[in-house]
């Protein structure tokens, strides 16, 4: 039974990543209206007849999201019964399904009635919370905590502050990145790291403010995670999960910044853009695991 649960957890985690990348693909390709103002049907038809690339992308995203939604529900119920004695399980089970359902409802509302870009930018972040909950459930099922001796973990106040603050701040960075996509601001600045490298100036319109605001937020999180990784290397060598966790976080945020720059240099290459979404998804998963470890550390005290 536990082996089957592990397979389900891995499949659901991968499925959630596909949901997130699918959402990014829909936005990047402008396929949000691929099925018209019809939901859950496509153009009011059970089997669409007027096939377009946008329709295929949007319909595929809906089908994947619906399938993964069923997997998340099954995983939530199964983990509740199988490892409900682990204190985080019930909370994570409820969180994973609730936020995936909320993400679906926001997506449906956007199709049926339309939404502002600032509301639509929340869509990716809401899905990300569901992914993080599923990811943490998977780690609990595989008993990763026991392998890393999390019950003996102790995190000082300074590291605790960075974990909580960075987790909250990362959500702001994610929101600004989603806002860049939804406002079509990805290529409003032709250069990197400045909007126009040979003519430094403040942004002159909303789109430039959105783009440069995201770059500034990404620059701050890169420096911040680099500093915390330095602290982990210096003071947490004996606690491998913290040590390697922050090295992994710094690697992911570096890849995130690099892929962000490549989006500009490649003029919005689709594969680069999807990798950009994948790196921030993985980074948010690592930060979420730090929050779980922090809760264990406080219990140890």
Backbone as a ProteinNet text record, in pm:
[ID]
protein_1_A
[PRIMARY]
XXXXXXXXXXXXXXXXXXXXXXXXXXXXXXXXXXXXXXXXXXXXXXXXXXXXXXXXXXXXXXXXXXXXXXXXXXXXXXXXXXXXXXXXXXXXXXXXXXXXXXXXXXXXXXXXXXXXXXXXXXXXXXXXXXXXXXXXXXXXXXXXXXXXXXXXXXXXXXXXXXXXXXXXXXXXXXXXXXXXXXXXXXXXXXXXXXXXXXXXXXXXXXXXXXXXXXXXXXXXXXXXXXXXXXXXXXXXXXXXXXXXXXXXXXXXXXXXXXXXXXXXXXXXXXXXXXXXXXXXXXXXXXXXXXXXXXXXXXXXX
[TERTIARY]
82.1	0	86.3	189.5	275.5	350.5	386.9	456.5	365.5	239.4	142.9	122.1	119.9	103.4	222.2	341.4	459.9	453	409.8	395.8	293.8	183.4	80	133.7	209.5	264.3	360.3	446.2	541.3	466.9	367.4	289.9	215.3	161.4	86.6	179.6	297.2	395	437.1	467.5	503	385.3	263.9	144.8	126.4	154.3	141.8	243.3	362	461.4	410.7	348.4	293.6	179.9	99.2	-8.1	51.4	155.9	219.7	283.5	355.5	417.8	312.2	202.8	95.2	30.6	11.8	-42.9	48.5	179.6	276.7	274.4	259.6	254.4	131.5	17.9	-105.3	-84.7	-24	-2.2	99.1	209.9	316.1	270.2	183.3	138.8	8.9	-45.1	-169.9	-286.9	-289.5	-391.6	-507.5	-513.4	-617.1	-758	-777	-908.5	-917.5	-831	-829.6	-960	-1035	-1166.2	-1279.5	-1248.7	-1351.2	-1394.1	-1516	-1570.3	-1647.7	-1605.2	-1676.5	-1591.9	-1657.7	-1589	-1692.9	-1674.2	-1553.9	-1545.3	-1653.9	-1648.4	-1561.2	-1525.5	-1440.5	-1525.5	-1545.8	-1633.6	-1773.8	-1816.2	-1948.7	-1964.2	-1853.7	-1858.8	-1783.8	-1840.4	-1772.1	-1647.3	-1661.4	-1547.7	-1530.5	-1428.7	-1410.6	-1392.8	-1445.5	-1435.3	-1337.3	-1334.2	-1244.3	-1112.7	-1020.5	-896.9	-792.7	-739	-629.7	-521.1	-397.8	-292.5	-330.9	-394.6	-434.9	-538.6	-629.9	-730.9	-665.7	-571.1	-503.5	-431.9	-360.5	-285.7	-379.2	-485.3	-579.5	-654.5	-700.1	-774.5	-685	-561.2	-467.3	-442.7	-430.4	-408.9	-528.3	-647.5	-767.2	-773.2	-741.7	-746.8	-643.1	-520.8	-415.3	-454	-505.8	-545.4	-655.8	-754.1	-862.8	-815	-726.5	-671.9	-589.8	-505	-421.5	-507.5	-617.5	-708.3	-762.8	-796	-843.5	-732.1	-610	-495.1	-470.2	-479.4	-458.3	-564.6	-688.8	-796.9	-772.4	-735.9	-708.5	-590.3	-484.2	-365.6	-399.9	-480.1	-517.7	-590.6	-688	-766	-679.2	-596.4	-513.3	-409.6	-341.8	-241.3	-306.2	-425.9	-500.1	-519.5	-552.9	-577.2	-447.7	-348.4	-226.5	-126.8	-105.2	-4.7	-64.5	-192.3	-259	-201.4	-125.4	-63.2	53.7	110.3	216.3	150.6	196.8	120.1	92.8	177.2	153.7	60.8	32.3	-35.3	-173.4	-258.2	-395.6	-401.5	-314.8	-310.7	-267.7	-161.6	-110.9	-210.4	-278.2	-378.2	-489.5	-538.4	-646	-596.6	-475.5	-419.1	-401	-350.2	-320.8	-446.2	-554.2	-675.7	-748.6	-751.7	-822.9	-763.8	-631.3	-570.9	-573.5	-570.1	-584.4	-725.9	-824.8	-963.2	-981	-919.4	-927.2	-863.9	-751.8	-684.5	-774.2	-843.3	-932.7	-1050	-1104.5	-1217.3	-1177.6	-1057.7	-1010	-988.6	-933	-913.8	-1045.7	-1145.7	-1277.2	-1341.3	-1328.8	-1385.8	-1320.1	-1187.8	-1117.1	-1168.4	-1199.8	-1252.1	-1393.9	-1476.7	-1618.5	-1642.2	-1574.9	-1607.4	-1488.1	-1367.3	-1248.8	-1204.3	-1077.9	-1021.9	-912.5	-881	-770.5	-638.1	-537	-404	-352.3	-385.6	-335.6	-400.7	-523.8	-589.7	-538.4	-524.1	-476.4	-335.2	-255.9	-119	-116.8	-228	-237.2	-251.2	-292.5	-324.4	-205.8	-88.6	31.6	70	62.8	100.1	9	-121.2	-215.7	-185.4	-156.8	-118.4	9.2	98.8	227.2	209.9	113.7	87.4	39.3	-48.4	-96.1	20.7	108.1	226	312.9	337.2	422.6	363.6	230.6	165.1	179.3	159.9	175.4	320.7	413.9	556.9	595.1	545.4	576	509.6	389.6	324.7	409.5	462.8	547.9	671.6	732.3	849.9	813.8	695.9	652.1	627.9	569.5	542.8	672.6	772.9	903	988.5	932.8	1000.8	1138.4	1142.6	1268.2	1316.3	1221	1258.3	1343.8	1305.5	1380.7	1521.5	1532.7	1663.9	1756.8	1698.4	1777.9	1779.3	1720.5	1715.8	1657	1543.1	1480	1432.5	1407.4	1362.5	1470.4	1594.5	1705.3	1754.9	1684.6	1729.8	1706.2	1803.8	1790.5	1833.7	1744.9	1769.7	1765.7	1871.2	1877.2	1782.8	1772	1675.7	1707.1	1835.1	1870.8	1831.8	1861.8	1824.8	1672.4	1605	1458.4	1398.7	1453.6	1406.8	1422.7	1538.4	1563.1	1469.9	1444.7	1356.9	1216.1	1161.7	1024.8	1017.5	1110.3	1106.3	1128.2	1223.3	1249.8	1132.2	1066.5	951	839.8	815.5	713	756.5	882.5	932.1	933.4	963.8	966.8	830.6	725.1	590.5	567.5	625.1	618.7	692.8	809.4	887.1	808.2	744.4	664.5	548.2	483.4	370.4	415.1	526.9	574.3	612	667.3	700	575.3	471.1	344.6	282.4	299.1	244.4	313.9	443.4	516.6	453.3	422.3	362.1	222.9	140.7	0.9	-17.2	79.5	70.2	149.4	202.5	282.1	400.1	465.5	578.2	714.2	715.3	839.3	948.8	912.3	1012.7	1002	937.5	923.7	1060	1151.2	1289.4	1379.9	1451.9	1528.5	1659.8	1710.4	1840.8	1826.4	1942.1	1950.2	2090.1	2109.5	2011.6	1927	1975.1	1894.3	1794.4	1696.8	1597	1663.5	1744.3	1828.7	1966.9	2061.7	2191.5	2269.4	2259.6	2339	2264.8	2146.7	2071.8	1995.1	2067.7	2002.4	1899.3	1781.8	1675.7	1566.8	1483.7	1369	1268.5	1191.6	1087.6	993.7	946.4	863.9	716.5	681.4	541.1	515.8	390.6	352	423.7	435.3	496.2	643.8	714.6	855.2	866.9	774.4	776.4	754.8	663.2	637.8	761.2	822.1	940	1058.6	1088.4	1204.2	1178.6	1051.8	1018.5	1046.2	1012.2	1039.9	1189.8	1264.1	1409.4	1472.1	1426.1	1479.3	1447.6	1322.9	1282.8	1364.5	1389.6	1469.1	1614.7	1666.3	1803.1	1818.3	1718.4	1722	1720	1632.2	1623.5	1750.5	1814.8	1941.2	2048.6	2062.9	2163.8	2129.7	2002.9	1958	1983.3	1944.2	1966.4	2115.1	2192.4	2337.3	2395.9	2347.3	2394.6	2356.7	2232.7	2188	2262.9	2291.8	2370.9	2510	2566.2	2695.9	2687.5	2578.6	2559.9	2547.6	2474.8	2456.3	2589.1	2669.2	2799.5	2890.6	2879.3	2967.1	2926.6	2794.7	2750.3	2670.5	2632.4	2544	2601.9	2733.8	2795.5	2754.4	2728	2692.2	2545.9	2464.1	2323.6	2305.9	2323.2	2333.8	2211.1	2092.6	1972	1967.4	2016.9	2024.5	2138.6	2250.3	2369.8	2343.2	2298.4	2275.5	2147.5	2052	1928.9	1953.3	2035	2061.6	2154	2242.9	2324.3	2233.9	2136.8	2040.2	1957.3	1915.7	1835.4	1914.5	2042.2	2124.1	2146.7	2164.2	2179.1	2053.3	1936.9	1810.2	1785.1	1815	1791.3	1889.9	2009.7	2106.7	2055.9	2002.8	1945.1	1823.2	1749.2	1632.1	1672.7	1775.1	1823.2	1880.7	1958.5	2018.5	1910.9	1811.2	1704.8	1623.8	1608.8	1539.3	1612.6	1746.1	1825.6	1816.7	1817.1	1811.4	1678.2	1572.7	1443.6	1456.6	1531.6	1552.4	1645.1	1756.7	1855.2	1801	1712.4	1656.5	1523.5	1483.5	1358	1239.5	1230.4	1116.5	1107.6	1222.7	1221.3	1131.3	1040.2	938.3	999.9	1101.3	1162.6	1235.5	1302	1370.2	1268.3	1156.1	1050.6	992.2	974.5	920.4	1021.6	1148.9	1252	1255.2	1231.2	1224	1113.9	998.3	887.3	920.8	991.8	1028.2	1124.1	1223.4	1322.2	1257.6	1165.4	1102	1009	949.5	865.2	948.4	1063.1	1151.1	1204.6	1239.7	1290.1	1184.2	1061	953.4	931	949	939	1045.3	1168.8	1278.4	1249.7	1205.4	1174.9	1059.1	962.5	850.7	899.1	994.6	1050.2	1125.6	1193	1259.7	1158.8	1040.8	936.8	893	880.7	845.3	955	1080.5	1192.6	1195.5	1162.1	1161.1	1056.2	940.3	836.8	882.9	960	1014.6	1120.4	1199.8	1304.3	1245.9	1139.1	1074.8	1013.9	964.4	908.6	1021.8	1140.5	1252.5	1296	1278.8	1319.8	1227.2
-120.3	0	126.5	129.3	246.6	268.9	157.8	172.4	236	194.6	253.3	401.3	435.5	574.4	658.3	600.5	672.2	700.3	600	619.4	728.7	727.4	829.3	967.9	977.7	1106.6	1162.3	1076.5	1120.7	1163.9	1084.5	1118.2	1249.9	1271.8	1394.9	1515.5	1499.8	1609.4	1647.5	1547.3	1573.7	1638.7	1587.8	1644.8	1790.9	1826.8	1967.4	2054.7	2002.5	2078.3	2100.8	1997.1	2010.2	2112.3	2117	2216.5	2357.4	2377.6	2509.7	2548.9	2453.8	2483.8	2502.3	2425.4	2440.4	2577.5	2625.4	2759.6	2865.3	2848	2941.7	2935.8	2813.9	2796.6	2866	2851.7	2918	3069	3124	3268.8	3313.2	3239.9	3278.1	3274.5	3179.7	3165.4	3239.3	3307.9	3380.9	3290	3172	3071.9	3071.1	3169.9	3172.3	3168.7	3227.5	3228.2	3125.3	3023.6	2920	2845.4	2838.7	2773.1	2874.2	2999.1	3102.6	3130.2	3181.4	3211.7	3092.8	2974.5	2852.8	2773.5	2727.9	2644.4	2560.7	2431.3	2351.8	2303.4	2318.7	2279.6	2377.6	2337.6	2420.6	2473	2604.3	2666.9	2606.8	2565.8	2509	2367.8	2304.4	2169.6	2070.5	1950.8	1846	1798.9	1785.4	1752.8	1869.1	1953.3	2071.9	2035.3	2118.4	2093.1	2188.8	2312.4	2411.9	2412.5	2326.7	2305.5	2411.3	2476.5	2572.6	2539.2	2587.5	2562.9	2615.8	2732.3	2790.2	2702.2	2646.4	2556.9	2432.8	2375.2	2253.5	2280.4	2393.3	2426.1	2448.7	2527.3	2556	2429.8	2350.4	2229.1	2128.7	2114	2022.9	2065.1	2197	2247	2215.6	2231	2198.7	2050.5	1965.2	1820.4	1776.6	1831.7	1798.5	1848	1970.4	2026.9	1944.7	1901.3	1820.8	1685.4	1622.6	1492.4	1504.3	1606.5	1627	1662.3	1734.6	1765.9	1640.6	1539.9	1411.7	1343.6	1347.2	1286.1	1352.9	1486	1559.7	1521.8	1510	1471.7	1332.3	1238.3	1101	1100.3	1173.2	1179.3	1240	1344.4	1411.4	1315	1242.7	1148.2	1032.8	980.7	864	898.5	1013.3	1051.4	1080.2	1138.5	1165.7	1035.9	928.2	799.1	726.4	733.5	653.6	714.7	846.3	909.4	1029.6	1020.2	1130.3	1159	1063.2	1083.5	1181.8	1202.6	1302.5	1439.4	1527.9	1647.6	1742.8	1744.8	1837.7	1780.7	1652.5	1585.1	1642.1	1654	1697.5	1840.4	1925.4	2063.6	2067.9	1994.1	1995	1930.5	1826	1759.1	1856	1929	2025.7	2140.3	2188	2301	2267.9	2149.4	2111.4	2112.1	2052.5	2044.3	2179	2250.8	2379	2476.8	2490	2588.9	2544.3	2413.3	2368.7	2396.8	2375	2406	2555.7	2637	2782.5	2827.8	2766.8	2799.5	2768.1	2653.3	2616.2	2712.1	2755.3	2848	2984.6	3030.6	3159.2	3148.8	3034.7	3013.4	3011.3	2943.6	2937.8	3076.1	3152.1	3287.1	3378.2	3359.9	3441.2	3412.8	3285.6	3248.9	3302.1	3283.9	3318.9	3470.3	3540	3681.5	3775.3	3717.6	3801.6	3853.6	3882.1	3934.8	4033.4	4122.9	4216.4	4140.7	4198.5	4135.7	4116.5	4207.7	4200.7	4084.8	4050.5	3935	3805.7	3805.1	3685.5	3646.6	3745.9	3717.4	3633.4	3634.5	3552.5	3404.8	3374.7	3237.7	3143.9	3184.4	3102.4	3081.6	3189	3180	3088.6	3089.2	3001.5	2855.6	2828	2692	2649.4	2744.7	2715.2	2671	2728.7	2686.3	2541.7	2507	2369.5	2275.3	2315.5	2234.4	2213.2	2321.4	2311.9	2214.6	2219.1	2128.6	1983.6	1957.8	1822.1	1776	1865.6	1834.1	1796.6	1873.1	1843.8	1713.1	1687.2	1559.1	1443.2	1460.5	1356.5	1331.9	1440.2	1425.7	1353.5	1382.6	1314.8	1166.2	1134.1	994.1	916	979.9	913.8	922.4	984.3	997.7	1062.2	1166.9	1239.4	1300.8	1343.9	1404.2	1310.4	1182.7	1085.7	1066.4	1068.1	1049.5	1166.5	1287.4	1406.3	1437	1347.1	1363.1	1500	1531.6	1661.3	1676.5	1564.8	1572.7	1627.4	1625.3	1678	1813.1	1865.8	1988.7	2109.6	2200	2324.1	2439.7	2538.1	2654	2779.3	2861.3	2980.4	3090.3	3197.8	3304.2	3375.5	3396.8	3467.9	3386.5	3256.9	3172.2	3159.9	3155.1	3147.9	3270.9	3387.3	3511.7	3506.8	3461.6	3456.2	3357.6	3243.2	3143.2	3198.2	3257.7	3310.9	3429.4	3522.1	3644	3612.5	3523.9	3489.1	3415.4	3330.8	3257.6	3354.1	3452.8	3553.7	3639.7	3683.4	3769.8	3697.9	3567.6	3492.3	3495.1	3499.3	3504.2	3636.9	3744	3874.2	3869.3	3806.8	3794.1	3714.5	3606.3	3522.3	3602.1	3681.6	3761.6	3863.2	3929.7	4028.8	3961.4	3839.2	3765.3	3728.6	3684.1	3651.9	3776.9	3889.3	4015.5	4057	4029.4	4056.8	3980.9	3852.8	3771.2	3821.5	3848.6	3882.2	4022.7	4110.1	4245.3	4256.7	4141.4	4140.5	4236.7	4235.3	4326.6	4258	4134.1	4056.3	4121.3	4178.8	4235.2	4386.9	4450	4595.6	4663.1	4594.4	4642.7	4556.8	4617.8	4541.4	4488.2	4546.8	4509.1	4446.7	4403.6	4346.5	4375	4414.7	4421	4548.7	4655.5	4777.9	4765.5	4853	4850.3	4884.3	4990.4	5026.3	5054	4965.2	4971.4	5099	5150.4	5270.1	5399.7	5389	5510.1	5487	5481.5	5454.5	5561.8	5517.2	5611.8	5535.8	5610.7	5549.2	5501.7	5397.4	5351.4	5465	5463.9	5574.6	5538.7	5410.3	5370.6	5249.4	5209.8	5100.6	4971.3	4940.4	4814.5	4808.2	4918.5	4921.9	4912.2	4975.6	4964.7	4819.5	4749.7	4609.1	4524.4	4541.8	4464.4	4494	4621.6	4657.6	4631.9	4642.7	4607.6	4461.2	4376	4232.9	4206	4271.9	4252.5	4294.9	4406.9	4454.3	4355.4	4304.6	4206.6	4079.2	4034.8	3914.5	3936.2	4056.6	4087	4082.1	4132.9	4130.8	3987.3	3903.3	3766.1	3687.1	3718.9	3653	3685.4	3813.2	3854.4	3798.7	3803.6	3759.1	3608.9	3528.5	3383.9	3353	3429.7	3410.5	3434.1	3538.1	3568.3	3457.4	3409.4	3303.6	3173.4	3146.6	3028.5	3038.4	3158.7	3181.3	3150	3194.9	3166.1	3016.2	2947.1	2803	2728.9	2771	2707.2	2732.7	2851.3	2890.1	2825.6	2813.1	2774.4	2644.6	2588.9	2472.2	2350.4	2341.2	2225.7	2093.7	2097	1974.3	1936.3	2027.7	1997.9	1999.3	1881.8	1869.7	1917.5	1900.3	1940.8	2093.5	2168.3	2314.4	2352.6	2289	2316.6	2296.7	2175.9	2145.3	2211	2232.5	2297.8	2438	2514.7	2653.3	2657.8	2560.2	2552.6	2525	2436.3	2407.7	2531.8	2604.8	2725.8	2829.5	2844.8	2943.7	2900.8	2771.4	2720.9	2750.2	2724.9	2746.8	2894.9	2981.4	3124.2	3178.9	3121.1	3161.6	3122.7	3001.4	2955.9	3040.3	3082	3166.5	3301.5	3362.2	3491.3	3475.1	3368.5	3343.5	3323.1	3241.7	3217.3	3343.5	3428	3555.6	3645.1	3647	3726	3666.4	3533.3	3467	3491.3	3511.8	3544.8	3671.2	3768.6	3893.7	3870	3799.9	3779.5	3694.6	3598	3509.1	3560.3	3677.7	3738.8	3646	3604.6	3529.6	3388.9	3320.7	3180.2	3101.1	3022.6	2954.3	2855.9	2780.5	2681	2747.2	2857.6	2932.3	2985.9	3036.2	3091.1	2982.9	2862.5	2753.1	2706.8	2708.4	2674.3	2776.7	2902.7	3010.9	2982.2	2936	2899.9	2775.9	2681	2558.3	2587	2673.1	2702.2	2769.4	2863.8	2930.9	2835.4	2740.5	2638.5	2553.2	2507.3	2425.2	2504.5	2630.7	2715	2733.3	2757.3	2774.1	2644.6	2530.2	2402.4	2388	2428.5	2421.9	2514	2636.4	2730.7	2679.5	2614.9	2557.4	2447.4	2368.8	2262.8	2323	2434.9	2503.2	2545	2589.6	2627.6	2507.8	2392.2	2270.7	2234.9	2244.5	2215.9	2313	2438.1	2538.5	2504.2	2457.6	2419.1	2301.4	2209.7	2097.1	2145.1	2240.5	2293.4	2359.8	2436.1	2504.3	2403	2292.4	2187.9	2125.2	2111.1	2053.7	2139.5	2271.6	2362.7	2348.7
0	0	0	84.5	91.9	-39.3	-107.1	-234.3	-338.8	-342.8	-436.5	-405.5	-278.2	-237.7	-283.9	-277.3	-323.2	-473.2	-549.5	-693.3	-724.1	-651	-670.5	-636.6	-528.7	-486.9	-592.1	-645.6	-748.8	-874.7	-915.9	-1035.5	-1017.5	-897.5	-871.8	-869.1	-811.6	-808.9	-950.3	-1032	-1171.9	-1244.2	-1215.1	-1276.4	-1241.6	-1116.5	-1075.7	-1148.4	-1171.1	-1248.3	-1390.9	-1448.7	-1583.6	-1587.9	-1481.7	-1474.2	-1474.4	-1395	-1387	-1519.8	-1581.1	-1710.1	-1818.5	-1809.2	-1906.2	-1897.1	-1774.7	-1756.9	-1815.5	-1792	-1849.1	-2001.7	-2056.2	-2202.3	-2260.4	-2193.6	-2239.1	-2246	-2141.2	-2136.9	-2241.6	-2251.1	-2344.2	-2489.2	-2521.7	-2660.7	-2688.3	-2585.9	-2604.8	-2637.7	-2573.3	-2604.4	-2505.3	-2417.7	-2315.5	-2370.2	-2488.4	-2551.4	-2663.8	-2658	-2762.1	-2773.9	-2663	-2664.1	-2656.4	-2683.5	-2677.4	-2534.4	-2518.6	-2385.4	-2329.2	-2365.3	-2324.8	-2226	-2117	-2017.1	-1943.8	-1921	-1951.3	-2095.6	-2174.6	-2314.8	-2393.1	-2512.9	-2597.6	-2713.1	-2716.1	-2814.9	-2811.7	-2692.1	-2675.9	-2727.6	-2768.8	-2826.5	-2737.9	-2726.5	-2650.9	-2726.8	-2858.5	-2945.9	-3042.6	-3023.7	-3108.7	-3255.8	-3342	-3486.7	-3554.6	-3509.4	-3569.4	-3491.8	-3532.3	-3457.1	-3492.9	-3391.3	-3407.6	-3305	-3325.6	-3225.6	-3087.3	-3084	-2955.5	-2885.3	-2963.5	-2905.5	-2847	-2919	-2871.6	-2740.4	-2731.6	-2610.2	-2492.6	-2513.6	-2405.7	-2361.9	-2457	-2423.6	-2352.6	-2399.3	-2334	-2189.6	-2168.1	-2032.2	-1942.8	-1997	-1918.8	-1884	-1981.2	-1958	-1854.7	-1866.7	-1770.3	-1631.3	-1622.4	-1493.1	-1429.6	-1509.7	-1456.4	-1406.3	-1483.7	-1443.5	-1315.4	-1311.4	-1192.2	-1071.7	-1095	-985.4	-919.7	-1001.5	-947.9	-869.1	-924	-854.5	-719.8	-717.3	-591.9	-489	-533.7	-441.6	-384.6	-470.3	-424.2	-328.6	-365	-279.2	-143.6	-143.2	-18.1	75	20	101.7	149.5	58.9	91.6	198.5	182.4	282.3	417.9	413.7	537.1	615.4	541.8	607.5	642.5	552.6	569.3	666.5	657.3	744.1	816.4	847.2	916.4	1053	1108.8	1240.6	1233.7	1112.5	1095.4	1098.5	1183.8	1218.2	1102.2	1000.2	888.9	781.1	787.1	676.2	646.1	747.4	724	669.8	722.9	674.5	528.5	493.2	356.3	260	304.3	219.8	183.4	282.4	258.2	170.6	198.6	125.1	-22.9	-51.5	-189.8	-275.7	-225.5	-306.5	-312.6	-201.4	-198.7	-299.4	-301	-389.4	-535.3	-560.5	-698.7	-748.1	-662.4	-697.7	-720.7	-634.2	-648.2	-778.8	-813.7	-939.6	-1058.4	-1053	-1160.7	-1174.5	-1060.2	-1062.1	-1117.9	-1081.1	-1134.5	-1285.2	-1329.3	-1472.6	-1547.5	-1489.3	-1551.9	-1557.7	-1449.1	-1444.3	-1548.4	-1567.6	-1666.4	-1807.1	-1834	-1965.5	-1985.1	-1884.1	-1897.4	-1896.1	-1806.3	-1786.8	-1803.6	-1814.2	-1825.4	-1690.1	-1677.3	-1553	-1588.7	-1495.7	-1518.6	-1512.1	-1575	-1573.9	-1431.4	-1342.2	-1205	-1128	-1163.3	-1102.1	-1163.8	-1296.6	-1365.8	-1321.8	-1282	-1237	-1109.6	-1035.3	-914.6	-947.2	-1068.2	-1109.3	-1089.2	-1136.7	-1125.7	-979.1	-900.6	-759.6	-680	-712.1	-643.1	-675.9	-802.6	-842.3	-771.4	-751.5	-688.6	-543.7	-473	-335.3	-333.5	-427.6	-437	-467.7	-559.6	-590.9	-467.8	-393	-274.2	-172.8	-154.3	-59.7	-105	-234.8	-288.5	-275	-303.7	-293.8	-150.5	-53.5	86.6	131.5	84.5	115	62.7	-57.2	-116.8	-31.5	17.5	103.9	234.2	287.6	410.1	384.1	270.1	235.4	222.5	162	145.8	272.1	375.8	506.1	492.4	409.3	389.3	521	604.8	733	816.8	818	898.1	842	709.3	647.6	679.2	691.7	723.7	873.5	953.5	1099.8	1137.6	1076	1099.9	1243.6	1311.1	1450.2	1542.8	1496.6	1577.1	1524.7	1426.6	1361.1	1450.2	1453.6	1528.3	1439.1	1424.7	1338.6	1424.8	1415.5	1500.6	1451.1	1529.3	1498.9	1368.5	1339.8	1217.4	1094.1	1096	983.3	972.9	1087.1	1086.8	1019.6	1050.9	989.7	838.5	792.2	647.9	578.7	640.8	579.5	562.4	667.5	661.3	565.2	578.4	495.6	348.1	320.2	180.8	117	194.5	141.9	103.1	189.1	158.8	40.7	42.2	-64.2	-199	-197.9	-323.4	-391.3	-310.5	-367.7	-440.6	-386.7	-454.1	-587.3	-587.3	-711.5	-814.8	-768.4	-858.2	-916.2	-832.3	-879.1	-984.8	-960.6	-1058.1	-1189.9	-1180.9	-1303.3	-1381.6	-1310.2	-1376.5	-1437.2	-1369.6	-1419.6	-1549.7	-1557.8	-1681.8	-1798.3	-1773.9	-1880.2	-1918.7	-1817.3	-1844.9	-1902	-1881.2	-1939.5	-2069.4	-2116.6	-2240	-2231.4	-2115.8	-2093.7	-2109.7	-2157.4	-2160.1	-2243	-2357	-2447.3	-2459.6	-2362	-2368.4	-2349.7	-2281.2	-2265.9	-2352.6	-2443.2	-2542	-2486	-2374.7	-2320	-2182.1	-2130.2	-1994.9	-1941.4	-1816	-1707.4	-1707.1	-1773.9	-1781.7	-1896.1	-1894.4	-2001.1	-2134.9	-2133.6	-2248.3	-2191.5	-2215.8	-2148.6	-2177.2	-2299.5	-2332.9	-2303.2	-2241.5	-2207	-2076.3	-1963.5	-1835	-1801.5	-1760.6	-1723.6	-1649.7	-1578.2	-1511.2	-1615.9	-1584.9	-1678.4	-1715.7	-1840.2	-1889.7	-1905	-1883.9	-1894.5	-1804.7	-1794.1	-1704.5	-1738.6	-1867.4	-1908.8	-1869.3	-1883.9	-1842.6	-1690.9	-1618.2	-1472.3	-1428.2	-1494.1	-1460.8	-1487.8	-1604	-1641.1	-1549.2	-1529.2	-1447.3	-1299.6	-1257.2	-1119.3	-1092.6	-1188.6	-1172.7	-1171.6	-1258	-1260.6	-1127.4	-1073.9	-946.1	-835.1	-833.1	-731.3	-744.5	-869.1	-892.7	-849.8	-873.3	-831.1	-680.6	-608.6	-462	-410.1	-465.9	-414.9	-448	-561.7	-596.7	-494	-460.9	-361.9	-223.5	-188.8	-56.4	-38.1	-136	-124.7	-126.3	-203.3	-202.9	-65.2	3.9	139.4	237.8	228.8	321	292.2	165.5	130.9	193.5	194	259.3	409	473.4	615.5	639.9	550	565.2	550.9	454.5	433.6	553.3	609.8	721	853.2	881.6	1015.2	1022.9	908.8	913.5	841.5	837.7	771.7	836.9	967.1	1038.8	1018.6	963.3	936.3	784.2	726.2	581	506.3	564.5	493.3	474.8	572.7	560.1	466.4	485.1	405.3	255.5	219.8	78.9	26.4	116.3	75.3	23.7	96.1	51.8	-68.5	-80.6	-202.6	-323	-303.9	-410.5	-443.4	-339	-360.1	-438.7	-405.2	-476.8	-621.2	-643.5	-780.6	-862.3	-802.8	-872.4	-900.6	-803.8	-826.6	-930.2	-935.9	-1038.7	-1177.7	-1188.2	-1314.5	-1352	-1250.1	-1272.5	-1333.5	-1275.3	-1327.4	-1467.7	-1487.9	-1619	-1726.4	-1695.4	-1793.1	-1818.2	-1715	-1733.9	-1832.5	-1820.7	-1915.3	-2055.6	-2064	-2194.7	-2265.2	-2185.9	-2247.4	-2331.8	-2280.1	-2354.3	-2473.8	-2450.2	-2556.7	-2671.4	-2638.2	-2741.3	-2795.1	-2748.1	-2789.4	-2763	-2637	-2585.3	-2644	-2647.9	-2688.5	-2594.2	-2649.2	-2569.2	-2470.3	-2514	-2425.7	-2309.2	-2337.9	-2231.8	-2131.9	-2183.3	-2096.4	-2006.3	-2060.1	-1979.1	-1873.9	-1908.7	-1810.5	-1698.3	-1734.2	-1635.9	-1533.4	-1581.2	-1492.3	-1409.5	-1469.2	-1397.7	-1282	-1305.2	-1200.3	-1079.6	-1103.4	-989.6	-916.4	-988.7	-925.1	-830	-877.2	-794	-675	-698.1	-589.4	-481	-521.6	-424.2	-345.6	-411.7	-342.2	-234.4	-266.3	-167.9	-49.5	-76.6	31.1	117.8	56	131.3	224.3	176.7	261.8	379.4	356.8	468.3	574.7	531.5	628.1	711	646.4	720.2	819.7	775.1	865.1	982.7	953.6	1059.5	1166.6	1123.1	1218.1	1303.6	1243.3	1318.6	1419	1374	1459.8	1583	1564	1678.2	1774	1721.2	1806.5	1890.7	1828.6	1901.9	2019.5	2003.9	2110.5	2231.5
[MASK]
+++++++++++++++++++++++++++++++++++++++++++++++++++++++++++++++++++++++++++++++++++++++++++++++++++++++++++++++++++++++++++++++++++++++++++++++++++++++++++++++++++++++++++++++++++++++++++++++++++++++++++++++++++++++++++++++++++++++++++++++++++++++++++++++++++++++++++++++++++++++++++++++++++++++++++++

